[in-house]
PDB file of C-alpha atoms and ligand atoms in Angstrom:
ATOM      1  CA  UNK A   1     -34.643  58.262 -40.438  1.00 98.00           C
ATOM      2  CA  UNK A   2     -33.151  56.209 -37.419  1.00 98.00           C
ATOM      3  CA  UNK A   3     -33.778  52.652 -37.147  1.00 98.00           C
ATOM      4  CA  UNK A   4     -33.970  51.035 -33.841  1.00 98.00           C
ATOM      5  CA  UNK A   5     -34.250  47.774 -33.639  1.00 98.00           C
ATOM      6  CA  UNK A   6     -37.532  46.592 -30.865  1.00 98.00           C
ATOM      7  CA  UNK A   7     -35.782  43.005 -29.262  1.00 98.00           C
ATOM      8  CA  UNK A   8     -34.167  42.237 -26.362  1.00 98.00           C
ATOM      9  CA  UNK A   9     -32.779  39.244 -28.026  1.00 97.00           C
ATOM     10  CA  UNK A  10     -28.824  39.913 -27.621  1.00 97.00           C
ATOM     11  CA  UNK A  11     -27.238  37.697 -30.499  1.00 97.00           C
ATOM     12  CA  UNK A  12     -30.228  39.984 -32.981  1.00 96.00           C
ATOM     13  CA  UNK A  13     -28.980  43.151 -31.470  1.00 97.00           C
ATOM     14  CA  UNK A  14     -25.310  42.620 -31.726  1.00 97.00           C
ATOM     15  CA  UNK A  15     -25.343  41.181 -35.536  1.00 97.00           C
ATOM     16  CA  UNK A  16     -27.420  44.485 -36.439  1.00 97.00           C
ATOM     17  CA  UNK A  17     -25.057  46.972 -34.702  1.00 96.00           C
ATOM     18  CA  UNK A  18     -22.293  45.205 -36.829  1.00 96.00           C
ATOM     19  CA  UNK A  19     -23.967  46.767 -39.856  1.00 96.00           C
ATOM     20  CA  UNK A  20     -23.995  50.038 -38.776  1.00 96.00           C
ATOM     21  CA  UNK A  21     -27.467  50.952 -39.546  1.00 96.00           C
ATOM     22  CA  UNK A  22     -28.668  50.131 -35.967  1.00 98.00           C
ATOM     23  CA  UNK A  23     -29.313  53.569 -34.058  1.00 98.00           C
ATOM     24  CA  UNK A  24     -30.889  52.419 -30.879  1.00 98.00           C
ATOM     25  CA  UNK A  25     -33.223  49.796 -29.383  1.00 98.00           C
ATOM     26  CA  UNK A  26     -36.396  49.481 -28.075  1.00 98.00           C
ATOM     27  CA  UNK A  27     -37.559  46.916 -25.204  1.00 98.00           C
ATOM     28  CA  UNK A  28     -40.707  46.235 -23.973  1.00 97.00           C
ATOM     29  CA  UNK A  29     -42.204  43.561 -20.651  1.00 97.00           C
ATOM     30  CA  UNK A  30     -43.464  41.894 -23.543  1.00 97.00           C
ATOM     31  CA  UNK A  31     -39.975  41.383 -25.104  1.00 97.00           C
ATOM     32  CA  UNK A  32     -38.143  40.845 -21.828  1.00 97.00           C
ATOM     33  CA  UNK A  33     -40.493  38.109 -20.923  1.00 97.00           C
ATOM     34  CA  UNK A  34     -39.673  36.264 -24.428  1.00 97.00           C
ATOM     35  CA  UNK A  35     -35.757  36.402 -24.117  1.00 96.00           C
ATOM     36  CA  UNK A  36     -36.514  34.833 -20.877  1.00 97.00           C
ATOM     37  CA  UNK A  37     -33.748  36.895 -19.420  1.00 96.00           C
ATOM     38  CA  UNK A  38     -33.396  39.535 -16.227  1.00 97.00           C
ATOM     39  CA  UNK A  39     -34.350  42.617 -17.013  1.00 98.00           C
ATOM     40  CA  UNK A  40     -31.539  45.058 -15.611  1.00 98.00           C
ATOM     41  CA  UNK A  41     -28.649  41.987 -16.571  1.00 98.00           C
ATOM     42  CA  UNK A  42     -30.065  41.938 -20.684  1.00 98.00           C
ATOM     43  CA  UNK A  43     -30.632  45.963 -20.649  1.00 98.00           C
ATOM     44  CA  UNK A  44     -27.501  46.375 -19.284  1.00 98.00           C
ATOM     45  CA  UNK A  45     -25.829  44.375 -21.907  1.00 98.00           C
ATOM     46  CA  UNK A  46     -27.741  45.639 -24.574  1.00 98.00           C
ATOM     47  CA  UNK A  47     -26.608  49.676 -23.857  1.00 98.00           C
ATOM     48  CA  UNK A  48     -22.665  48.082 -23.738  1.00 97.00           C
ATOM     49  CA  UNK A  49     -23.641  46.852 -27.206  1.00 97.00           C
ATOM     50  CA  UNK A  50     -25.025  49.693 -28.942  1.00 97.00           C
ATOM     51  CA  UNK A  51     -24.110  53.610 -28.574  1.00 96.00           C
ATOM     52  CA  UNK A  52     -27.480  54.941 -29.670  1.00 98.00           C
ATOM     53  CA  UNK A  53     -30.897  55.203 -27.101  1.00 98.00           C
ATOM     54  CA  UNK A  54     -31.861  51.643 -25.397  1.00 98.00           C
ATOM     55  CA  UNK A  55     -35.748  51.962 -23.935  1.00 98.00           C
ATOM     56  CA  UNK A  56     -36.389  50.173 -20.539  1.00 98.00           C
ATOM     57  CA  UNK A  57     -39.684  50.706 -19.228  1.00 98.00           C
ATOM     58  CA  UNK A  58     -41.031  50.672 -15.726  1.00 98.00           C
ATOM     59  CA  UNK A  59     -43.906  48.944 -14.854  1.00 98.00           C
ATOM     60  CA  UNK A  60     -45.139  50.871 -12.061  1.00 98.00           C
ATOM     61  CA  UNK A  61     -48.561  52.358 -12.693  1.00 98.00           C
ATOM     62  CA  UNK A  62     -47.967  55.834  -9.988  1.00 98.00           C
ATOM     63  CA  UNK A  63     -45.391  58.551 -10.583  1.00 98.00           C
ATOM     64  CA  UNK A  64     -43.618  58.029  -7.474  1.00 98.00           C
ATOM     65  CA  UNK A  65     -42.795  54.954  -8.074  1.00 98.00           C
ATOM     66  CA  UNK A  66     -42.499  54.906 -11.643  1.00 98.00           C
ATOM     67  CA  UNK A  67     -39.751  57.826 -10.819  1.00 98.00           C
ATOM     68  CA  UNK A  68     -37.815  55.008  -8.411  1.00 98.00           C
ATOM     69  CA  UNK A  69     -37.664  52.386 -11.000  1.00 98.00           C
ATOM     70  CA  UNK A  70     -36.915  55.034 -14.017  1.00 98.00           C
ATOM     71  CA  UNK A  71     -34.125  56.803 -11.637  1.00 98.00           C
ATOM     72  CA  UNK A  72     -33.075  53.158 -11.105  1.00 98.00           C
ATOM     73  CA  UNK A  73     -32.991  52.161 -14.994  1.00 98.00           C
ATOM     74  CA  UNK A  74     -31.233  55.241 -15.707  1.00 98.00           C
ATOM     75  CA  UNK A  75     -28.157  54.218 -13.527  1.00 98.00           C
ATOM     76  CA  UNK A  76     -27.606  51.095 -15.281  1.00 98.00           C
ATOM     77  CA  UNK A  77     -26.060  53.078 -18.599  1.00 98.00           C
ATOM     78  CA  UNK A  78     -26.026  56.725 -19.760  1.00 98.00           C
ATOM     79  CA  UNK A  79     -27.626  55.622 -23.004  1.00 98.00           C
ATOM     80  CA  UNK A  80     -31.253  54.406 -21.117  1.00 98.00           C
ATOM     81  CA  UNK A  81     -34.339  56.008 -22.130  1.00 98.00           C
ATOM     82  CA  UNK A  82     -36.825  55.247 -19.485  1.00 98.00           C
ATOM     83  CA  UNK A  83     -39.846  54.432 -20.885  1.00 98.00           C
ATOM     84  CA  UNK A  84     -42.821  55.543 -19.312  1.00 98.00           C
ATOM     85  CA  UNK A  85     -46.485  55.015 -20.019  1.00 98.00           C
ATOM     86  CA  UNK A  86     -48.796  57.284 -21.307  1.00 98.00           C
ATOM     87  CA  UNK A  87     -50.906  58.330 -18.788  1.00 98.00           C
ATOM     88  CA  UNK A  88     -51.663  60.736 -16.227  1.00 98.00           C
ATOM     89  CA  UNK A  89     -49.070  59.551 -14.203  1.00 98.00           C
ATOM     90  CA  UNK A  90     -46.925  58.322 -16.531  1.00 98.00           C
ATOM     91  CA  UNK A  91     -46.423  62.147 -18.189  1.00 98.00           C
ATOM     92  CA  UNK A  92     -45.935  63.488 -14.491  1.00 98.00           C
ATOM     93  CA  UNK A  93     -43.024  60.610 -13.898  1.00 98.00           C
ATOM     94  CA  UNK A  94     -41.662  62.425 -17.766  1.00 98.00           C
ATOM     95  CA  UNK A  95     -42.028  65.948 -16.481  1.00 98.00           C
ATOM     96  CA  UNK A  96     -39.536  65.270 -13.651  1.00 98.00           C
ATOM     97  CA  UNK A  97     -37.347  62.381 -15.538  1.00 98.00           C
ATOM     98  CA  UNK A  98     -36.538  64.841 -17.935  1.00 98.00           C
ATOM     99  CA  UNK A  99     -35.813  67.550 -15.749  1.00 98.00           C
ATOM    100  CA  UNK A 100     -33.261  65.451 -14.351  1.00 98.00           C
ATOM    101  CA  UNK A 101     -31.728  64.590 -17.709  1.00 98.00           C
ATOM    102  CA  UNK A 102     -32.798  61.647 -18.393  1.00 98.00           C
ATOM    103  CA  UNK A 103     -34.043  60.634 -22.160  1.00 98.00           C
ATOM    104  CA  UNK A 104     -37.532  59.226 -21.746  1.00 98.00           C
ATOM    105  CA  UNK A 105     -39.663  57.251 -24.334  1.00 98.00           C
ATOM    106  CA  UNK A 106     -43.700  57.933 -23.905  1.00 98.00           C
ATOM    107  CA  UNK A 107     -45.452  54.796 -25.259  1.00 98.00           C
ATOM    108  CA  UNK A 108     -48.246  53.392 -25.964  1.00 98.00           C
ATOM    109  CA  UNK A 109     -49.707  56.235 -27.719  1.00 98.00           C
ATOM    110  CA  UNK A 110     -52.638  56.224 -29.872  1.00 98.00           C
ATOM    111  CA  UNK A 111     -53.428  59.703 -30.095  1.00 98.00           C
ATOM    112  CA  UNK A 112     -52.593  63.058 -31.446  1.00 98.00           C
ATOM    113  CA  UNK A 113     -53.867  64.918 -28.392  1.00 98.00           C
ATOM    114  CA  UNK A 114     -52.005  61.933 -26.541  1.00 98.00           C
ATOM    115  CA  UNK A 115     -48.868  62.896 -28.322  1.00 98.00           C
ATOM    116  CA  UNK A 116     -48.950  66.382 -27.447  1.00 98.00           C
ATOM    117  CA  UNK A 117     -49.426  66.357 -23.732  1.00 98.00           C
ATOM    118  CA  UNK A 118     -46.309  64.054 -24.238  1.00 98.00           C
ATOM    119  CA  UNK A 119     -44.432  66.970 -26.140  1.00 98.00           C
ATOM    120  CA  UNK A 120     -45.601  69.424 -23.584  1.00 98.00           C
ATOM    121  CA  UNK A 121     -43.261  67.650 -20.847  1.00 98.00           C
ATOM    122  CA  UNK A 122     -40.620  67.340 -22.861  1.00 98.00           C
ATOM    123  CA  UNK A 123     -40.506  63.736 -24.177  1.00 98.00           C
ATOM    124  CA  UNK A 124     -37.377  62.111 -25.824  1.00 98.00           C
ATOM    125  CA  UNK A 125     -39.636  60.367 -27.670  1.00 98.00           C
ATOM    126  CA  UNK A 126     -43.143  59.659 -28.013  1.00 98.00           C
ATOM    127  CA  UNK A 127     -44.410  56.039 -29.503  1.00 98.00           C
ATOM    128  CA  UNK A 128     -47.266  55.581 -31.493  1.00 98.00           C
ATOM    129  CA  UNK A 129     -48.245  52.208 -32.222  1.00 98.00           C
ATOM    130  CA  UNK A 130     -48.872  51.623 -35.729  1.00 98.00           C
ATOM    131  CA  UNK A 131     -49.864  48.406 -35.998  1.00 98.00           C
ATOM    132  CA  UNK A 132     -52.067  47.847 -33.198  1.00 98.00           C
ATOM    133  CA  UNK A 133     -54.373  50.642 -34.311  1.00 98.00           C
ATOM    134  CA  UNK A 134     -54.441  49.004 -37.888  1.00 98.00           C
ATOM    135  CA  UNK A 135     -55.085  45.704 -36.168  1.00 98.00           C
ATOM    136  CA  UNK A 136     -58.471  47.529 -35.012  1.00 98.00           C
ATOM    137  CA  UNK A 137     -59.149  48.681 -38.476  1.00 98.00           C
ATOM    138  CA  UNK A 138     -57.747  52.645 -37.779  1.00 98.00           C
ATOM    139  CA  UNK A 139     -55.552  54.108 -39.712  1.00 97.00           C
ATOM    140  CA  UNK A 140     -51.616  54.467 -37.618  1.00 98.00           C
ATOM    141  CA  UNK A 141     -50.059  56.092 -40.203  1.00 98.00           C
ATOM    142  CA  UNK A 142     -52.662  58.777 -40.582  1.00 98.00           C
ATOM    143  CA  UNK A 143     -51.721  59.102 -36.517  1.00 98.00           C
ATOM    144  CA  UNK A 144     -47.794  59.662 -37.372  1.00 98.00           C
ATOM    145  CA  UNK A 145     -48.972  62.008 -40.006  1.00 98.00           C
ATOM    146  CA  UNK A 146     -51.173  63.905 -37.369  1.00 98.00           C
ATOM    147  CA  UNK A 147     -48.244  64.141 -34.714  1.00 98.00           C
ATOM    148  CA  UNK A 148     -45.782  65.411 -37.029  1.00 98.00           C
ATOM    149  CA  UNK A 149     -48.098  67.909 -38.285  1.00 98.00           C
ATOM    150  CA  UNK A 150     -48.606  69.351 -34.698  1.00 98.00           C
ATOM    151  CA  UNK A 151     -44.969  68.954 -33.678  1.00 98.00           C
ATOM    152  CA  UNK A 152     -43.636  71.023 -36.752  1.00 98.00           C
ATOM    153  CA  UNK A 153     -46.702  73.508 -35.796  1.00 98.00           C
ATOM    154  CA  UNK A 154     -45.142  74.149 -32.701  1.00 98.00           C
ATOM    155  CA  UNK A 155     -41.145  72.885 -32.934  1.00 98.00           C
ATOM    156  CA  UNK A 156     -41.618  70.521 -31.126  1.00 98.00           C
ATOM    157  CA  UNK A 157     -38.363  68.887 -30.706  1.00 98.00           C
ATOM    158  CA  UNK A 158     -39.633  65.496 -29.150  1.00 98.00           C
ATOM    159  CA  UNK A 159     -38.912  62.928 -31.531  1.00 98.00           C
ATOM    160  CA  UNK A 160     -41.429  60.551 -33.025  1.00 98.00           C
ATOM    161  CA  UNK A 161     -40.931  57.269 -32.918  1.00 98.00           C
ATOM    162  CA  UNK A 162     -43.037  55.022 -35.033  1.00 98.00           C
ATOM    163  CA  UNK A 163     -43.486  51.718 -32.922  1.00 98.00           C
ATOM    164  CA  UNK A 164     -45.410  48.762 -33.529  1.00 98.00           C
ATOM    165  CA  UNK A 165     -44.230  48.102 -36.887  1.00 98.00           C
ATOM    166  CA  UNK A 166     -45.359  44.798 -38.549  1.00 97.00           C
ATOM    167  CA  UNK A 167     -43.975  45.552 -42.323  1.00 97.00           C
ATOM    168  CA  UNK A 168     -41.631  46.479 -44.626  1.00 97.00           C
ATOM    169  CA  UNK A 169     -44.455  48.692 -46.018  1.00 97.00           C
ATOM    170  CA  UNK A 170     -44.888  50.604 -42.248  1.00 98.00           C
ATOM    171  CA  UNK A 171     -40.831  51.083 -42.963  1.00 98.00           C
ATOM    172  CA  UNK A 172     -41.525  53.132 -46.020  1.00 98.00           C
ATOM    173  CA  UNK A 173     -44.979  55.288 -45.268  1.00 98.00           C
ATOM    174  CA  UNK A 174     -43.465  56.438 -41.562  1.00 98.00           C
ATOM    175  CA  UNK A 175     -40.551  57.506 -43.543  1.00 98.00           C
ATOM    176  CA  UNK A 176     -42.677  59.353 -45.930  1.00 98.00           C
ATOM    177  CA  UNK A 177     -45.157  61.019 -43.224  1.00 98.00           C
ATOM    178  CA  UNK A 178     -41.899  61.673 -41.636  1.00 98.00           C
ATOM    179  CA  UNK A 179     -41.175  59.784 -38.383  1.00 98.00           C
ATOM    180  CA  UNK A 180     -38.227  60.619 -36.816  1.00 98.00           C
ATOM    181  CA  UNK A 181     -37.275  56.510 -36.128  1.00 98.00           C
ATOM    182  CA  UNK A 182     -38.982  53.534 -36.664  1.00 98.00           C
ATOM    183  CA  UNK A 183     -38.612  51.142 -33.996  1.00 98.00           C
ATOM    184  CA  UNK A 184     -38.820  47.417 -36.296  1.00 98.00           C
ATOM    185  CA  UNK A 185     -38.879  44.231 -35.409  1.00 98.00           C
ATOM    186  CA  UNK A 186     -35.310  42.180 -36.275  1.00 98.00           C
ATOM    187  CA  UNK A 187     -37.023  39.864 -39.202  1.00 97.00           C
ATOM    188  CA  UNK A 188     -38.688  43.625 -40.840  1.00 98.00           C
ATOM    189  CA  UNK A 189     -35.505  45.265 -40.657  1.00 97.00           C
ATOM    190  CA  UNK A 190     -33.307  42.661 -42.490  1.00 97.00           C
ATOM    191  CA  UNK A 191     -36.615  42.100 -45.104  1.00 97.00           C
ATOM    192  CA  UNK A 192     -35.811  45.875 -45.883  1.00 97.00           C
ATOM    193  CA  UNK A 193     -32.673  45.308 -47.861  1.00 96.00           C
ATOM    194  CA  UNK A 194     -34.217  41.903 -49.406  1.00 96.00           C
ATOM    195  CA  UNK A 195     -36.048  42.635 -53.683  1.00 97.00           C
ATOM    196  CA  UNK A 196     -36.778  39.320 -55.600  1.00 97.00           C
ATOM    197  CA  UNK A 197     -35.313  41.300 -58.442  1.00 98.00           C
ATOM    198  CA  UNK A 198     -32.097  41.826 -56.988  1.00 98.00           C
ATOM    199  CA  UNK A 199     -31.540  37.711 -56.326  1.00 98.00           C
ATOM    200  CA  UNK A 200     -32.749  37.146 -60.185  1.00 98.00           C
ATOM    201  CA  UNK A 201     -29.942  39.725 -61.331  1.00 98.00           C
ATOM    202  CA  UNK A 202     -27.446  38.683 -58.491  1.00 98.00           C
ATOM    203  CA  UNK A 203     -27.728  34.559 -59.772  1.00 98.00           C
ATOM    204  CA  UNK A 204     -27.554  35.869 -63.891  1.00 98.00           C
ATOM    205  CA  UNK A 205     -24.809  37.299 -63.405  1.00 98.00           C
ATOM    206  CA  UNK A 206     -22.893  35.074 -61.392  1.00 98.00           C
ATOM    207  CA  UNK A 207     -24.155  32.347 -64.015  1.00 98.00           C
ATOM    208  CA  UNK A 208     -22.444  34.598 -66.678  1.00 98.00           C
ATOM    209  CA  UNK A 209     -19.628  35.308 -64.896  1.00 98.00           C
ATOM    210  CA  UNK A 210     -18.723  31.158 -64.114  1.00 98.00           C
ATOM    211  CA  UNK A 211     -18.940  31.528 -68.210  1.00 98.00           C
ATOM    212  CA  UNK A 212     -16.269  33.498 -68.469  1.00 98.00           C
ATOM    213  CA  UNK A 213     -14.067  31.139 -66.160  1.00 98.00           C
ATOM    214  CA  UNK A 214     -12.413  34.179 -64.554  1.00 98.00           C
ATOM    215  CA  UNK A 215     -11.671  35.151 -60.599  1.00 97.00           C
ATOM    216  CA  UNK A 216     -10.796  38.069 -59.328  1.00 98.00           C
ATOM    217  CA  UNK A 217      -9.207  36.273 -55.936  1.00 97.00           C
TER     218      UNK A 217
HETATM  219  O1  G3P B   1     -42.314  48.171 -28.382  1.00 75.57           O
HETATM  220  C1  G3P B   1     -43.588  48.572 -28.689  1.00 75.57           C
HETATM  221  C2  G3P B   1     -44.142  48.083 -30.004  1.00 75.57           C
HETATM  222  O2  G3P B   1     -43.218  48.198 -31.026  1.00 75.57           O
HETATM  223  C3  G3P B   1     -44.885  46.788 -29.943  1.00 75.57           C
HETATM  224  O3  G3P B   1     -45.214  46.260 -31.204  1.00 75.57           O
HETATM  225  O4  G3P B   1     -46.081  44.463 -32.665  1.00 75.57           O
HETATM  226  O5  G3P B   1     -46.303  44.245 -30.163  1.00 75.57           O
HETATM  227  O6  G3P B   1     -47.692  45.881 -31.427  1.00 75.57           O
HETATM  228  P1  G3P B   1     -46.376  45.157 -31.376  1.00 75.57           P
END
């Protein structure tokens, strides 16, 4: 599974790509709005900071225009995936992105049927939001497992990217259902590598180790 990391906070984005377990990022208005930064200046810094797919999205609600801001987002690095919405206009503005070569991200999806008119013109990715439909008492990982059912049906090679992800827990199922990435927020992504169990063993045996009165530098 590929983890993307969904921030437009720079300083997050740079310390994660240090690891090596950062594959891509995801950006949202939302987001942009909370860094507080311009839009094209932060995107373009945050495709010179990571290799993998950075998600821009236009805010246009027609496909002629949405196609003048994606064609313009798409300049700014070779690694943008224009993210459209999904609607009418927003999978006609894919259609043609596409055809031109650029990646594109479908989002806000909360639908199987949604997900497959996404597929159908040839979506990078499509994003279903996981935790807004739990937030509404639905069930988003029964929607990832509904999408990947009808992608393998018909191979499908849009990838799906499981967005909206509040918990470790979302982490784990979209990996099981089998998501293709899991966009997560910079706090759930570090609380992946975090156990209680592993701090109890870590301090015993450093406490056993000071016994012992030895270093190895
Ligand atoms: O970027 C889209 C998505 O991940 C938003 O998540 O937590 O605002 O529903 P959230």
């Amino acid at each position: 599974m590929k983890f993307f990391v969904d921030t437009a906070d720079i300083a997050d984005i740079k310390d994660l790509a240090s690891t090596g377990l950062l594959d891509g990022v995801t950006t949202n208005p939302s987001l942009i709005a909370k860094s507080g930064r311009d839009f094209l200046e932060v995107v373009a810094e945050i495709c010179a900071a990571v290799a993998g797919p950075v998600s821009a999205e236009v805010t246009a609600l027609d496909a002629e225009t949405m196609l003048k801001e994606g064609r313009k987002l798409a300049k700014i690095a070779k690694n943008i995936a224009v993210k459209v919405p999904l609607t009418w206009d927003g999978l006609k503005a894919c259609k043609v992105l596409t055809g031109e070569g650029t990646m594109v991200n479908v989002t806000l999806c909360f639908s199987a049927n949604q997900a497959l008119l996404a597929a159908k013109v040839g979506a990078t990715f499509i994003s279903p939001f996981i935790g807004r439909l739990d937030d509404i008492n639905l069930d988003g990982m029964e929607l990832i497992h509904e999408i990947r059912t009808i992608y393998d049906n018909y191979e499908f090679s849009t990838e799906i990217l499981a967005a909206s992800i509040r918990t470790a827990n979302h982490v784990k199922e979209a990996a099981m259902v089998g998501a293709d990435v899991a966009t997560v927020p910079p706090a759930v992504l570090r609380g992946l590598a975090s156990h209680p169990l592993t701090d109890k063993g870590l301090e015993q045996f450093l406490a056993d180790w000071k016994k012992t009165g030895q270093k190895i530098l």
